[in-house]
């Protein structure tokens, strides 16, 4: 049988970085062997499921290029691929476990089980359920039900011996059966819980390799017990390291964004993304707009290949040196025996560095195409974009060079796409470069006369023009360049000054200098 792996997200939230890393490892293992990667939706917890969260999960995987052979929107021979639609399969398995004596009906109340647990804690002994309210016969069940009790179905776990797992990442791992609890597998209303459902599905879907994060290792003994009790063949298990918080050994959580913002690199990444989101009118809600979630990177303009490449290295290494891998190279080199055991720390700085390297390798035309949707969403260009706007976009992308590290960074150059009557000056930059220097207005006015008459309005000629102007006026280039930049772009920084003039063109530059001089006169007269 070919290798069959699966990833089984719960639609209780958006796609987590750690979950995607696990899905990637499963995808690579299956693709490398010519096998199948199955996407299954573990929606047994009806109270926590968020219906609107499913589509972002599917869209996120497609954006990343992690496709699935069977599952939602694809179908397959083992449909349905939603646990909520497979209840009969789980109920049949629970019935079989009851009949074979590997499970039992338990009529204890929550309070009674809690009391036993608290007594064990008080006596400083390990809690083992007494099975006082276990019904193994119909007469016992009838007696409990006569008291008004309702039953759940619990596993009847072994009380002696050892469960051994040959883990493909961690080697041989042993668990004492006596320490395993009689876990509930079916609720009083007949619905079934995750541990039973996942074992039944892995068997029904013919999963050969269960590759998941290490926090699931402790679940494996009860799942092995269920599988063996049902007569199933066991898959091979591989428990990979979890993704840890920046600079910590704790698991990365989407709920701790406030804590992570104390990390300067994480905060810088978040603020950069938030700036893009706000400019395109996207709500910056930490529950959904969060660097722990995949949607964050798609929304602000990361390249999917950069993110996938970074995720590959969270817990896996080829030789400790090679970091950049194409999809073909990933498929060639990936193996579970190179997965490390220790936790993999999420490093925002390294992730951004990957994005910058990948973005710098994108041609100008392709980069302009990536940037265009952000300008459309911000209302800075028309949709569809017209020829003049497209020409400006390509010029800005070329001139900005490595200043556009993610597609959303194009919004840092919004002034090139704004009409002159909608153009605004950054307050701090205007005051520092135009209002404060006494000669700024005079120099701008004089240089404007040269800009109006110079034959060639291109960067090289404009640079020579400015240097000649400085010699004539007996000033340094810095005395005019900074004021000129603020006058025509509204900002105190950006790409080359002379490239900026060329991109804007003669007419727009002259208009904006007039606006700057008018604003300067108004402010000085009101001072």
Short mmCIF file of C-alpha atoms in Angstrom, two decimals:
data_model
loop_
_atom_site.label_atom_id
_atom_site.label_comp_id
_atom_site.label_asym_id
_atom_site.label_seq_id
_atom_site.Cartn_x
_atom_site.Cartn_y
_atom_site.Cartn_z
CA UNK A 1 0.00 0.00 0.00
CA UNK A 2 1.25 3.51 -0.81
CA UNK A 3 1.88 6.02 1.95
CA UNK A 4 -1.28 7.82 3.02
CA UNK A 5 -1.00 10.75 5.44
CA UNK A 6 -3.59 13.15 6.76
CA UNK A 7 -4.02 16.49 8.39
CA UNK A 8 -7.16 16.96 10.43
CA UNK A 9 -7.83 20.56 11.52
CA UNK A 10 -10.72 21.51 13.76
CA UNK A 11 -12.78 24.44 12.43
CA UNK A 12 -12.54 26.20 15.78
CA UNK A 13 -10.33 29.02 14.52
CA UNK A 14 -8.08 30.06 11.70
CA UNK A 15 -5.06 28.24 10.30
CA UNK A 16 -2.24 28.20 12.86
CA UNK A 17 1.43 28.38 11.84
CA UNK A 18 2.18 25.24 13.85
CA UNK A 19 -0.67 23.34 12.23
CA UNK A 20 0.50 24.30 8.77
CA UNK A 21 4.02 23.11 9.57
CA UNK A 22 2.54 19.72 10.56
CA UNK A 23 0.43 19.63 7.39
CA UNK A 24 3.53 20.46 5.33
CA UNK A 25 5.47 17.54 6.77
CA UNK A 26 2.56 15.20 6.03
CA UNK A 27 2.23 16.58 2.51
CA UNK A 28 5.94 16.20 1.79
CA UNK A 29 6.03 12.64 3.12
CA UNK A 30 3.10 11.59 0.95
CA UNK A 31 4.17 13.47 -2.19
CA UNK A 32 7.74 12.24 -1.95
CA UNK A 33 6.56 8.61 -1.93
CA UNK A 34 3.92 9.08 -4.62
CA UNK A 35 1.23 8.56 -1.99
CA UNK A 36 -1.86 10.49 -0.95
CA UNK A 37 -2.39 13.41 1.39
CA UNK A 38 -5.88 13.54 2.93
CA UNK A 39 -7.51 16.57 4.49
CA UNK A 40 -10.08 15.65 7.13
CA UNK A 41 -12.14 18.04 9.22
CA UNK A 42 -12.31 17.07 12.90
CA UNK A 43 -15.53 18.83 13.86
CA UNK A 44 -16.74 16.58 16.65
CA UNK A 45 -16.81 19.52 19.08
CA UNK A 46 -20.00 21.20 17.88
CA UNK A 47 -19.88 23.89 20.59
CA UNK A 48 -16.47 25.16 19.49
CA UNK A 49 -16.81 24.83 15.73
CA UNK A 50 -16.83 28.07 13.76
CA UNK A 51 -18.44 27.49 10.38
CA UNK A 52 -16.86 30.60 8.86
CA UNK A 53 -13.39 29.35 9.85
CA UNK A 54 -13.46 26.36 7.47
CA UNK A 55 -13.14 28.30 4.21
CA UNK A 56 -10.08 30.28 5.36
CA UNK A 57 -8.44 26.96 6.25
CA UNK A 58 -9.05 25.59 2.76
CA UNK A 59 -8.09 28.87 1.10
CA UNK A 60 -4.94 29.07 3.22
CA UNK A 61 -3.74 25.65 2.12
CA UNK A 62 -4.42 26.47 -1.51
CA UNK A 63 -2.53 29.75 -1.20
CA UNK A 64 0.44 27.86 0.23
CA UNK A 65 0.32 25.31 -2.57
CA UNK A 66 -0.43 22.42 -0.18
CA UNK A 67 -3.02 20.50 -2.15
CA UNK A 68 -4.93 17.43 -0.98
CA UNK A 69 -5.95 14.27 -2.82
CA UNK A 70 -9.06 13.60 -0.77
CA UNK A 71 -11.17 15.84 1.42
CA UNK A 72 -13.49 18.87 1.35
CA UNK A 73 -14.18 20.37 -2.09
CA UNK A 74 -12.23 17.48 -3.63
CA UNK A 75 -14.15 14.39 -2.54
CA UNK A 76 -12.73 10.90 -2.68
CA UNK A 77 -13.56 7.24 -2.13
CA UNK A 78 -13.88 7.57 1.64
CA UNK A 79 -16.48 10.36 1.83
CA UNK A 80 -17.63 12.08 3.92
CA UNK A 81 -14.49 13.81 5.21
CA UNK A 82 -16.23 15.63 8.07
CA UNK A 83 -16.39 13.85 11.42
CA UNK A 84 -19.78 15.44 12.11
CA UNK A 85 -21.14 13.39 9.20
CA UNK A 86 -19.64 10.08 10.32
CA UNK A 87 -21.42 9.57 13.65
CA UNK A 88 -22.84 6.17 12.69
CA UNK A 89 -19.32 4.82 12.14
CA UNK A 90 -18.24 5.92 15.61
CA UNK A 91 -21.37 4.63 17.31
CA UNK A 92 -20.86 1.25 15.65
CA UNK A 93 -17.27 1.18 16.93
CA UNK A 94 -18.39 2.15 20.45
CA UNK A 95 -20.95 -0.67 20.38
CA UNK A 96 -18.29 -3.14 19.29
CA UNK A 97 -16.01 -2.05 22.13
CA UNK A 98 -18.84 -2.50 24.62
CA UNK A 99 -19.64 -5.95 23.30
CA UNK A 100 -16.01 -7.06 23.46
CA UNK A 101 -15.58 -5.74 27.01
CA UNK A 102 -13.02 -3.12 26.05
CA UNK A 103 -15.42 -0.36 27.05
CA UNK A 104 -18.25 0.00 29.54
CA UNK A 105 -21.26 2.13 30.33
CA UNK A 106 -20.52 4.43 33.23
CA UNK A 107 -23.32 6.07 35.24
CA UNK A 108 -21.21 8.26 37.52
CA UNK A 109 -22.09 11.93 37.77
CA UNK A 110 -19.47 14.55 37.10
CA UNK A 111 -19.47 15.43 40.79
CA UNK A 112 -18.77 11.83 41.80
CA UNK A 113 -15.80 11.50 39.46
CA UNK A 114 -14.50 14.87 40.58
CA UNK A 115 -14.75 13.79 44.22
CA UNK A 116 -12.65 10.71 43.51
CA UNK A 117 -10.07 12.81 41.69
CA UNK A 118 -9.84 15.36 44.52
CA UNK A 119 -9.48 12.59 47.09
CA UNK A 120 -6.54 11.16 45.15
CA UNK A 121 -4.91 14.60 45.01
CA UNK A 122 -5.41 15.07 48.75
CA UNK A 123 -3.83 11.70 49.46
CA UNK A 124 -1.03 12.46 46.99
CA UNK A 125 -1.66 9.36 44.92
CA UNK A 126 -2.28 9.01 41.22
CA UNK A 127 -5.95 9.12 40.33
CA UNK A 128 -7.43 5.89 38.99
CA UNK A 129 -11.18 5.78 38.52
CA UNK A 130 -12.81 3.22 40.79
CA UNK A 131 -15.42 2.09 38.22
CA UNK A 132 -17.99 2.13 41.04
CA UNK A 133 -20.78 3.13 38.68
CA UNK A 134 -19.75 0.78 35.84
CA UNK A 135 -22.59 -1.25 34.33
CA UNK A 136 -21.48 -4.48 32.69
CA UNK A 137 -24.92 -6.08 32.55
CA UNK A 138 -28.36 -4.90 31.52
CA UNK A 139 -29.62 -5.37 35.09
CA UNK A 140 -26.90 -3.09 36.44
CA UNK A 141 -27.71 -0.52 33.78
CA UNK A 142 -31.42 -0.66 34.58
CA UNK A 143 -30.73 -0.14 38.29
CA UNK A 144 -28.63 2.96 37.63
CA UNK A 145 -31.18 4.33 35.19
CA UNK A 146 -33.93 3.83 37.78
CA UNK A 147 -32.02 6.35 39.90
CA UNK A 148 -32.28 8.86 37.04
CA UNK A 149 -28.68 8.47 36.02
CA UNK A 150 -27.41 8.75 32.44
CA UNK A 151 -24.43 6.92 31.09
CA UNK A 152 -21.35 7.71 29.08
CA UNK A 153 -19.18 5.07 27.44
CA UNK A 154 -15.66 4.75 28.84
CA UNK A 155 -12.69 2.72 27.71
CA UNK A 156 -11.83 -0.12 30.06
CA UNK A 157 -8.10 0.46 30.01
CA UNK A 158 -5.59 -2.19 31.14
CA UNK A 159 -4.37 -1.80 34.70
CA UNK A 160 -1.02 -3.52 34.16
CA UNK A 161 1.66 -3.91 31.52
CA UNK A 162 3.36 -1.46 29.18
CA UNK A 163 2.39 0.13 25.87
CA UNK A 164 5.42 0.51 23.59
CA UNK A 165 5.49 2.80 20.57
CA UNK A 166 8.19 2.75 17.91
CA UNK A 167 8.00 6.41 17.00
CA UNK A 168 9.63 7.41 13.70
CA UNK A 169 11.02 10.59 15.26
CA UNK A 170 11.47 9.74 18.94
CA UNK A 171 12.37 6.08 18.78
CA UNK A 172 10.89 3.66 21.31
CA UNK A 173 8.53 5.30 23.79
CA UNK A 174 6.89 3.40 26.66
CA UNK A 175 3.76 4.09 28.70
CA UNK A 176 2.53 2.22 31.77
CA UNK A 177 -1.02 1.09 31.14
CA UNK A 178 -1.80 1.59 34.82
CA UNK A 179 -1.37 5.34 34.39
CA UNK A 180 -3.92 5.56 31.58
CA UNK A 181 -7.40 6.76 32.51
CA UNK A 182 -10.70 5.21 31.47
CA UNK A 183 -11.34 7.92 28.91
CA UNK A 184 -14.87 8.79 27.79
CA UNK A 185 -15.41 7.94 24.12
CA UNK A 186 -19.16 8.53 23.86
CA UNK A 187 -21.31 11.15 25.55
CA UNK A 188 -24.70 10.58 27.15
CA UNK A 189 -26.41 12.02 24.05
CA UNK A 190 -24.76 9.41 21.82
CA UNK A 191 -22.21 11.68 20.19
CA UNK A 192 -18.62 10.49 20.19
CA UNK A 193 -15.38 12.14 21.20
CA UNK A 194 -12.19 12.84 19.33
CA UNK A 195 -10.10 9.84 20.39
CA UNK A 196 -12.57 7.28 19.12
CA UNK A 197 -13.41 9.27 16.00
CA UNK A 198 -9.81 9.80 14.95
CA UNK A 199 -8.93 6.12 15.30
CA UNK A 200 -11.98 5.02 13.31
CA UNK A 201 -11.28 7.58 10.60
CA UNK A 202 -7.59 6.72 10.33
CA UNK A 203 -8.61 3.12 9.80
CA UNK A 204 -11.44 3.88 7.36
CA UNK A 205 -9.27 6.27 5.35
CA UNK A 206 -6.41 3.71 5.29
CA UNK A 207 -3.93 6.13 6.87
CA UNK A 208 -0.47 4.55 7.00
CA UNK A 209 1.45 7.32 8.80
CA UNK A 210 0.14 9.56 11.57
CA UNK A 211 2.50 12.54 11.67
CA UNK A 212 1.54 15.09 14.29
CA UNK A 213 2.91 17.44 16.94
CA UNK A 214 4.48 15.96 20.06
CA UNK A 215 1.70 17.18 22.36
CA UNK A 216 -0.39 14.33 20.89
CA UNK A 217 2.11 11.69 21.98
CA UNK A 218 0.36 11.22 25.31
CA UNK A 219 -2.88 10.46 23.44
CA UNK A 220 -1.33 7.61 21.52
CA UNK A 221 -1.69 4.78 24.09
CA UNK A 222 -5.47 5.15 24.35
CA UNK A 223 -5.71 5.37 20.55
CA UNK A 224 -3.60 2.24 20.16
CA UNK A 225 -5.83 0.51 22.71
CA UNK A 226 -8.94 1.48 20.72
CA UNK A 227 -7.42 0.38 17.42
CA UNK A 228 -6.21 -2.97 18.72
CA UNK A 229 -9.52 -3.61 20.50
CA UNK A 230 -11.34 -3.03 17.22
CA UNK A 231 -8.95 -5.33 15.34
CA UNK A 232 -7.37 -2.54 13.29
CA UNK A 233 -3.83 -2.56 11.91
CA UNK A 234 -1.81 0.25 13.49
CA UNK A 235 -0.41 3.12 11.45
CA UNK A 236 3.17 4.26 11.97
CA UNK A 237 3.45 7.20 14.36
CA UNK A 238 5.78 10.19 14.13
CA UNK A 239 5.57 12.95 16.72
CA UNK A 240 7.32 16.10 15.57
CA UNK A 241 8.35 19.03 17.82
CA UNK A 242 5.82 21.75 18.48
CA UNK A 243 6.40 25.33 17.34
CA UNK A 244 7.47 27.41 20.34
CA UNK A 245 7.03 31.06 21.23
CA UNK A 246 9.80 33.48 20.20
CA UNK A 247 12.70 32.98 22.59
CA UNK A 248 10.80 30.46 24.70
CA UNK A 249 10.14 26.74 25.08
CA UNK A 250 6.41 27.24 25.46
CA UNK A 251 4.04 26.34 22.65
CA UNK A 252 3.16 29.16 20.25
CA UNK A 253 -0.45 30.21 20.89
CA UNK A 254 -2.71 32.47 18.88
CA UNK A 255 -4.27 33.67 22.14
CA UNK A 256 -1.08 35.22 23.56
CA UNK A 257 -0.50 37.98 21.03
CA UNK A 258 -0.35 40.64 23.76
CA UNK A 259 2.51 38.73 25.38
CA UNK A 260 4.35 38.26 22.09
CA UNK A 261 4.20 41.97 21.33
CA UNK A 262 6.79 42.37 24.10
CA UNK A 263 9.20 40.75 21.65
CA UNK A 264 10.52 43.60 19.47
CA UNK A 265 10.83 41.46 16.34
CA UNK A 266 7.32 40.05 16.70
CA UNK A 267 5.99 43.55 17.40
CA UNK A 268 7.72 44.96 14.32
CA UNK A 269 6.18 42.25 12.15
CA UNK A 270 2.74 42.82 13.65
CA UNK A 271 2.89 46.60 13.28
CA UNK A 272 4.09 46.35 9.71
CA UNK A 273 1.14 44.12 8.90
CA UNK A 274 -1.30 46.29 10.83
CA UNK A 275 -0.21 49.33 8.84
CA UNK A 276 -1.05 47.54 5.59
CA UNK A 277 -4.37 46.26 6.93
CA UNK A 278 -5.50 49.66 8.13
CA UNK A 279 -4.70 51.29 4.80
CA UNK A 280 -6.84 48.81 2.88
CA UNK A 281 -9.68 49.06 5.38
CA UNK A 282 -9.17 45.65 6.99
CA UNK A 283 -10.13 45.25 10.64
CA UNK A 284 -7.11 44.66 12.85
CA UNK A 285 -8.70 42.18 15.23
CA UNK A 286 -6.10 40.15 17.18
CA UNK A 287 -8.35 37.08 17.08
CA UNK A 288 -7.98 36.88 13.29
CA UNK A 289 -5.20 39.34 12.39
CA UNK A 290 -2.28 37.71 14.10
CA UNK A 291 1.24 36.64 12.99
CA UNK A 292 0.51 33.22 14.51
CA UNK A 293 -2.14 32.69 11.80
CA UNK A 294 -1.48 32.02 8.12
CA UNK A 295 -4.08 34.52 6.91
CA UNK A 296 -1.95 37.32 8.36
CA UNK A 297 0.84 36.64 5.87
CA UNK A 298 -1.44 36.23 2.89
CA UNK A 299 -3.28 39.47 3.73
CA UNK A 300 -0.17 41.64 3.99
CA UNK A 301 1.56 40.31 0.90
CA UNK A 302 4.01 37.59 1.85
CA UNK A 303 5.03 35.10 -0.82
CA UNK A 304 3.71 31.61 -0.05
CA UNK A 305 7.00 29.98 -1.07
CA UNK A 306 8.88 32.10 1.48
CA UNK A 307 6.54 31.06 4.28
CA UNK A 308 6.63 27.38 3.28
CA UNK A 309 10.43 27.43 3.10
CA UNK A 310 10.61 28.91 6.60
CA UNK A 311 8.10 26.40 7.98
CA UNK A 312 10.13 23.53 6.56
CA UNK A 313 13.01 24.49 8.85
CA UNK A 314 10.86 24.57 11.99
CA UNK A 315 11.96 21.22 13.34
CA UNK A 316 13.76 19.85 10.26
CA UNK A 317 17.24 20.36 8.86
CA UNK A 318 19.11 18.89 5.92
CA UNK A 319 22.70 19.59 6.95
CA UNK A 320 22.53 22.46 9.43
CA UNK A 321 23.61 24.95 6.76
CA UNK A 322 21.33 24.82 3.71
CA UNK A 323 18.26 26.98 4.22
CA UNK A 324 16.70 27.76 0.85
CA UNK A 325 14.73 24.99 -0.83
CA UNK A 326 12.48 24.96 -3.86
CA UNK A 327 9.44 22.67 -3.72
CA UNK A 328 11.35 20.16 -5.84
CA UNK A 329 14.30 20.24 -3.44
CA UNK A 330 12.00 19.82 -0.46
CA UNK A 331 10.49 16.71 -2.02
CA UNK A 332 13.93 15.37 -2.84
CA UNK A 333 15.49 15.83 0.58
CA UNK A 334 12.69 15.63 3.16
CA UNK A 335 12.72 12.67 5.53
CA UNK A 336 11.42 12.04 9.02
CA UNK A 337 14.83 10.91 10.25
CA UNK A 338 16.05 14.52 9.91
CA UNK A 339 13.28 15.87 12.12
CA UNK A 340 14.65 17.05 15.45
CA UNK A 341 13.14 16.22 18.82
CA UNK A 342 13.46 19.59 20.53
CA UNK A 343 10.90 22.36 20.17
CA UNK A 344 11.17 24.64 17.13
CA UNK A 345 11.22 28.33 18.09
CA UNK A 346 9.24 30.76 15.94
CA UNK A 347 11.64 33.50 14.85
CA UNK A 348 9.89 36.53 13.25
CA UNK A 349 13.21 38.04 12.16
CA UNK A 350 14.26 34.93 10.29
CA UNK A 351 10.85 34.62 8.67
CA UNK A 352 11.01 38.21 7.45
CA UNK A 353 14.53 37.57 6.12
CA UNK A 354 13.19 34.65 4.07
CA UNK A 355 10.46 36.88 2.69
CA UNK A 356 12.94 39.60 1.77
CA UNK A 357 15.20 37.15 -0.07
CA UNK A 358 12.31 35.66 -1.99
CA UNK A 359 10.82 39.06 -2.81
CA UNK A 360 14.16 40.36 -4.06
CA UNK A 361 14.22 37.46 -6.50
CA UNK A 362 10.92 38.47 -8.08
CA UNK A 363 11.12 40.46 -11.33
CA UNK A 364 9.75 43.99 -11.49
CA UNK A 365 6.71 43.10 -13.59
CA UNK A 366 5.77 40.21 -11.30
CA UNK A 367 6.30 42.35 -8.22
CA UNK A 368 4.09 45.08 -9.68
CA UNK A 369 1.38 42.48 -10.27
CA UNK A 370 1.62 41.37 -6.64
CA UNK A 371 1.38 44.97 -5.42
CA UNK A 372 -1.52 46.06 -7.61
CA UNK A 373 -4.37 44.56 -5.49
CA UNK A 374 -3.24 46.58 -2.45
CA UNK A 375 -3.44 49.82 -4.39
CA UNK A 376 -6.89 48.84 -5.64
CA UNK A 377 -8.12 48.02 -2.12
CA UNK A 378 -6.74 51.31 -0.82
CA UNK A 379 -8.54 53.21 -3.59
CA UNK A 380 -5.29 54.55 -5.03
CA UNK A 381 -5.72 53.14 -8.54
CA UNK A 382 -8.72 52.21 -10.60
CA UNK A 383 -10.00 48.68 -11.05
CA UNK A 384 -9.07 47.64 -13.65
CA UNK A 385 -5.91 49.72 -13.48
CA UNK A 386 -5.43 52.16 -16.36
CA UNK A 387 -2.28 52.50 -18.47
CA UNK A 388 -0.92 55.60 -16.73
CA UNK A 389 -1.44 54.09 -13.27
CA UNK A 390 0.22 50.84 -14.35
CA UNK A 391 3.18 52.75 -15.75
CA UNK A 392 3.55 54.64 -12.47
CA UNK A 393 3.31 51.39 -10.51
CA UNK A 394 6.07 49.74 -12.54
CA UNK A 395 8.27 52.82 -12.15
CA UNK A 396 7.74 52.91 -8.38
CA UNK A 397 8.47 49.20 -8.05
CA UNK A 398 11.67 49.54 -10.05
CA UNK A 399 12.82 52.66 -8.20
CA UNK A 400 11.99 51.26 -4.76
CA UNK A 401 14.14 48.16 -5.39
CA UNK A 402 14.45 46.23 -2.10
CA UNK A 403 12.21 48.62 -0.14
CA UNK A 404 9.18 46.52 -1.09
CA UNK A 405 9.72 43.41 1.00
CA UNK A 406 6.10 42.33 0.96
CA UNK A 407 3.45 43.31 -1.55
CA UNK A 408 1.62 45.51 0.96
CA UNK A 409 4.72 47.71 1.27
CA UNK A 410 3.65 49.43 -1.95
CA UNK A 411 1.32 51.48 0.26
CA UNK A 412 4.36 53.21 1.75
CA UNK A 413 4.59 54.95 -1.61
CA UNK A 414 0.95 55.99 -1.74
CA UNK A 415 1.78 59.62 -2.55
CA UNK A 416 2.88 58.64 -6.07
CA UNK A 417 -0.66 57.45 -6.77
CA UNK A 418 -2.55 60.27 -5.08
CA UNK A 419 -3.99 63.19 -7.01
CA UNK A 420 -2.34 66.50 -6.21
CA UNK A 421 -5.55 67.85 -4.66
CA UNK A 422 -5.70 64.83 -2.31
CA UNK A 423 -2.03 64.90 -1.46
CA UNK A 424 -1.02 65.49 2.17
CA UNK A 425 2.26 66.28 3.90
CA UNK A 426 3.56 64.32 6.88
CA UNK A 427 3.37 66.82 9.73
CA UNK A 428 6.73 66.02 11.32
CA UNK A 429 8.59 65.98 8.02
CA UNK A 430 7.02 69.24 6.83
CA UNK A 431 7.90 71.08 10.02
CA UNK A 432 11.47 69.78 10.08
CA UNK A 433 12.35 70.17 6.40
CA UNK A 434 10.26 73.12 5.26
CA UNK A 435 8.92 75.19 8.15
CA UNK A 436 12.03 75.26 10.33
CA UNK A 437 14.82 76.05 7.78
CA UNK A 438 14.52 79.74 6.91
CA UNK A 439 15.79 79.37 3.34
CA UNK A 440 13.70 76.30 2.42
CA UNK A 441 10.89 78.23 0.75
CA UNK A 442 13.22 80.49 -1.21
CA UNK A 443 15.38 77.60 -2.43
CA UNK A 444 12.33 75.57 -3.47
CA UNK A 445 10.93 78.46 -5.42
CA UNK A 446 14.20 79.04 -7.26
CA UNK A 447 14.76 75.39 -8.04
CA UNK A 448 11.20 75.10 -9.30
CA UNK A 449 12.08 77.59 -12.06
CA UNK A 450 14.83 75.26 -13.26
CA UNK A 451 12.55 72.21 -13.11
CA UNK A 452 10.05 74.04 -15.29
CA UNK A 453 12.54 74.66 -18.08
CA UNK A 454 14.99 71.74 -18.03
CA UNK A 455 14.82 69.87 -21.39
CA UNK A 456 15.13 66.32 -20.00
CA UNK A 457 13.05 65.40 -16.94
CA UNK A 458 14.93 62.20 -16.09
CA UNK A 459 16.81 61.21 -12.94
CA UNK A 460 20.39 61.64 -14.22
CA UNK A 461 19.73 65.06 -15.75
CA UNK A 462 17.80 66.21 -12.69
CA UNK A 463 20.67 65.21 -10.41
CA UNK A 464 23.12 67.28 -12.46
CA UNK A 465 20.64 70.14 -12.46
CA UNK A 466 20.43 70.13 -8.66
CA UNK A 467 24.20 69.99 -8.18
CA UNK A 468 24.61 72.95 -10.53
CA UNK A 469 21.91 74.80 -8.59
CA UNK A 470 23.75 74.15 -5.31
CA UNK A 471 27.00 75.51 -6.69
CA UNK A 472 25.24 78.64 -7.91
CA UNK A 473 23.52 79.19 -4.57
CA UNK A 474 26.57 78.27 -2.52
CA UNK A 475 24.70 75.58 -0.56
CA UNK A 476 25.07 71.88 0.16
CA UNK A 477 22.73 69.39 -1.61
CA UNK A 478 21.19 68.50 1.75
CA UNK A 479 19.95 72.08 2.12
CA UNK A 480 17.51 71.58 -0.78
CA UNK A 481 17.09 67.81 -1.28
CA UNK A 482 15.23 67.16 1.97
CA UNK A 483 12.84 70.05 1.47
CA UNK A 484 12.30 69.00 -2.15
CA UNK A 485 11.49 65.41 -1.13
CA UNK A 486 8.84 66.52 1.35
CA UNK A 487 7.41 68.97 -1.16
CA UNK A 488 6.87 66.41 -3.93
CA UNK A 489 6.27 63.16 -1.97
CA UNK A 490 4.92 64.50 1.32
CA UNK A 491 7.31 62.24 3.22
CA UNK A 492 10.68 62.54 4.88
CA UNK A 493 12.08 59.35 3.38
CA UNK A 494 11.79 57.05 0.42
CA UNK A 495 13.72 55.83 -2.59
CA UNK A 496 16.08 58.07 -4.61
CA UNK A 497 15.08 61.72 -4.78
CA UNK A 498 15.77 62.07 -8.50
CA UNK A 499 13.96 58.83 -9.29
CA UNK A 500 11.02 60.25 -7.34
CA UNK A 501 10.99 63.39 -9.49
CA UNK A 502 11.11 61.34 -12.69
CA UNK A 503 8.30 59.03 -11.60
CA UNK A 504 6.04 61.97 -10.74
CA UNK A 505 6.88 63.91 -13.89
CA UNK A 506 7.37 67.61 -14.46
CA UNK A 507 3.76 68.82 -14.13
CA UNK A 508 3.02 66.99 -10.89
CA UNK A 509 6.31 68.07 -9.32
CA UNK A 510 5.62 71.72 -10.14
CA UNK A 511 2.07 71.47 -8.80
CA UNK A 512 3.23 69.93 -5.55
CA UNK A 513 5.99 72.45 -5.00
CA UNK A 514 3.36 75.17 -5.40
CA UNK A 515 1.18 73.40 -2.82
CA UNK A 516 4.13 73.14 -0.44
CA UNK A 517 5.02 76.81 -0.82
CA UNK A 518 1.40 77.83 -0.30
CA UNK A 519 1.16 75.67 2.83
CA UNK A 520 4.46 77.09 4.08
CA UNK A 521 3.26 80.67 3.60
CA UNK A 522 0.00 79.91 5.43
CA UNK A 523 1.79 78.35 8.39
CA UNK A 524 4.32 81.14 8.72
CA UNK A 525 1.65 83.84 8.52
CA UNK A 526 -0.34 82.06 11.24
CA UNK A 527 2.67 81.57 13.48
#
